[in-house]
Short mmCIF file of C-alpha atoms in Angstrom, two decimals:
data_model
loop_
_atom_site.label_atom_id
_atom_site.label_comp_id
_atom_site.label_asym_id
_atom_site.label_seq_id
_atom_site.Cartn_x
_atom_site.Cartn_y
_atom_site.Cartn_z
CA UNK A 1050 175.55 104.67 124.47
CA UNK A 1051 173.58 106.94 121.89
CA UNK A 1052 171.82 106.12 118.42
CA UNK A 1053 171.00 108.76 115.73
CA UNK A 1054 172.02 111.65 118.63
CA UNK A 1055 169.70 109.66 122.09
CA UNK A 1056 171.36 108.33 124.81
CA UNK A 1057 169.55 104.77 124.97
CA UNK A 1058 171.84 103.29 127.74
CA UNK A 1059 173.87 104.81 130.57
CA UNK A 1060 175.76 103.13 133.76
CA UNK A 1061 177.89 104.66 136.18
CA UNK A 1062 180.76 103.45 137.71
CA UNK A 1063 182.73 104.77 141.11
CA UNK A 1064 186.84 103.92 141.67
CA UNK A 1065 187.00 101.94 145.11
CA UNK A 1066 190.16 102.14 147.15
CA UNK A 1067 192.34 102.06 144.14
CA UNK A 1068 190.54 99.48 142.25
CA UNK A 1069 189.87 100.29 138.64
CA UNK A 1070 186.05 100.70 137.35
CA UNK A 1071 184.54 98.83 135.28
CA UNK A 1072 181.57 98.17 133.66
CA UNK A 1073 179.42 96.45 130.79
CA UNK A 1074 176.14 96.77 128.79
CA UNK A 1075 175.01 95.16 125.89
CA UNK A 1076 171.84 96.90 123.62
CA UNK A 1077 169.80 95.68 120.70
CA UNK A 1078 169.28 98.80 117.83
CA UNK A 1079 167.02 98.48 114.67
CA UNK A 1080 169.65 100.67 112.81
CA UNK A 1081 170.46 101.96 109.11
CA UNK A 1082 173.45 101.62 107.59
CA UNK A 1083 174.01 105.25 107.76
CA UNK A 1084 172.94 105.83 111.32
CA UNK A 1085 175.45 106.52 113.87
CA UNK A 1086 176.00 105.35 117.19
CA UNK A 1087 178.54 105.96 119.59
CA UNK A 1088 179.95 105.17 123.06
CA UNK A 1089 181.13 108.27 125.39
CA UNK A 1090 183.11 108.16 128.40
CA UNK A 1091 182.40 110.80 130.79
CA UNK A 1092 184.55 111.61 134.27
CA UNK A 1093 184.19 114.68 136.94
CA UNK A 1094 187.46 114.61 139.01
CA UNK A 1095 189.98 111.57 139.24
CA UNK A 1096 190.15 109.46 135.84
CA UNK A 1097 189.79 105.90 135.70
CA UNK A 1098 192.74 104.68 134.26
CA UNK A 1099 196.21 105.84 133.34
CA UNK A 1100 194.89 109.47 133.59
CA UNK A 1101 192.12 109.31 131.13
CA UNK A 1102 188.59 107.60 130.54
CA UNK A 1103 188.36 104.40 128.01
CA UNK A 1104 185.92 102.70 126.36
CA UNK A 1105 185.71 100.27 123.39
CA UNK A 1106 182.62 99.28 121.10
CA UNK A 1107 182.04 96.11 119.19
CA UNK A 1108 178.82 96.19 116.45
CA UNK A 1109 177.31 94.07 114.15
CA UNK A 1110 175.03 94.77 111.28
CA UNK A 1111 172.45 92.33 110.97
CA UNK A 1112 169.99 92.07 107.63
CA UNK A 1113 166.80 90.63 107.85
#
């Protein structure tokens, strides 16, 4: 997960015996309305489901 272009959270994942990977993260940002921040999927060799990477990304703005 990056913010404004830095990677603030990473996990790895590894495919076991046919199983598909998975994982979760959760992170806390003190963000603008026009900052940006994105999830990226990464994979070297086999993919990790239905021949390519996925990922999804729920946000919330908060004002305080």
């Amino acid at each position: 997960m990056a913010h404004r272009g830095i990677q603030i959270q990473l996990t790895y994942t590894a495919q076991v015996s046919g199983n598909y990977a998975t994982s979760s993260m959760q992170v806390f940002v003190r963000a603008a309305m026009s900052d940006q921040i994105w999830v990226e999927s990464r994979s070297s060799g086999t993919q990790l489901c239905n021949d390519g990477p996925f990922n999804s990304f729920t946000g919330a703005l908060i004002h305080m």
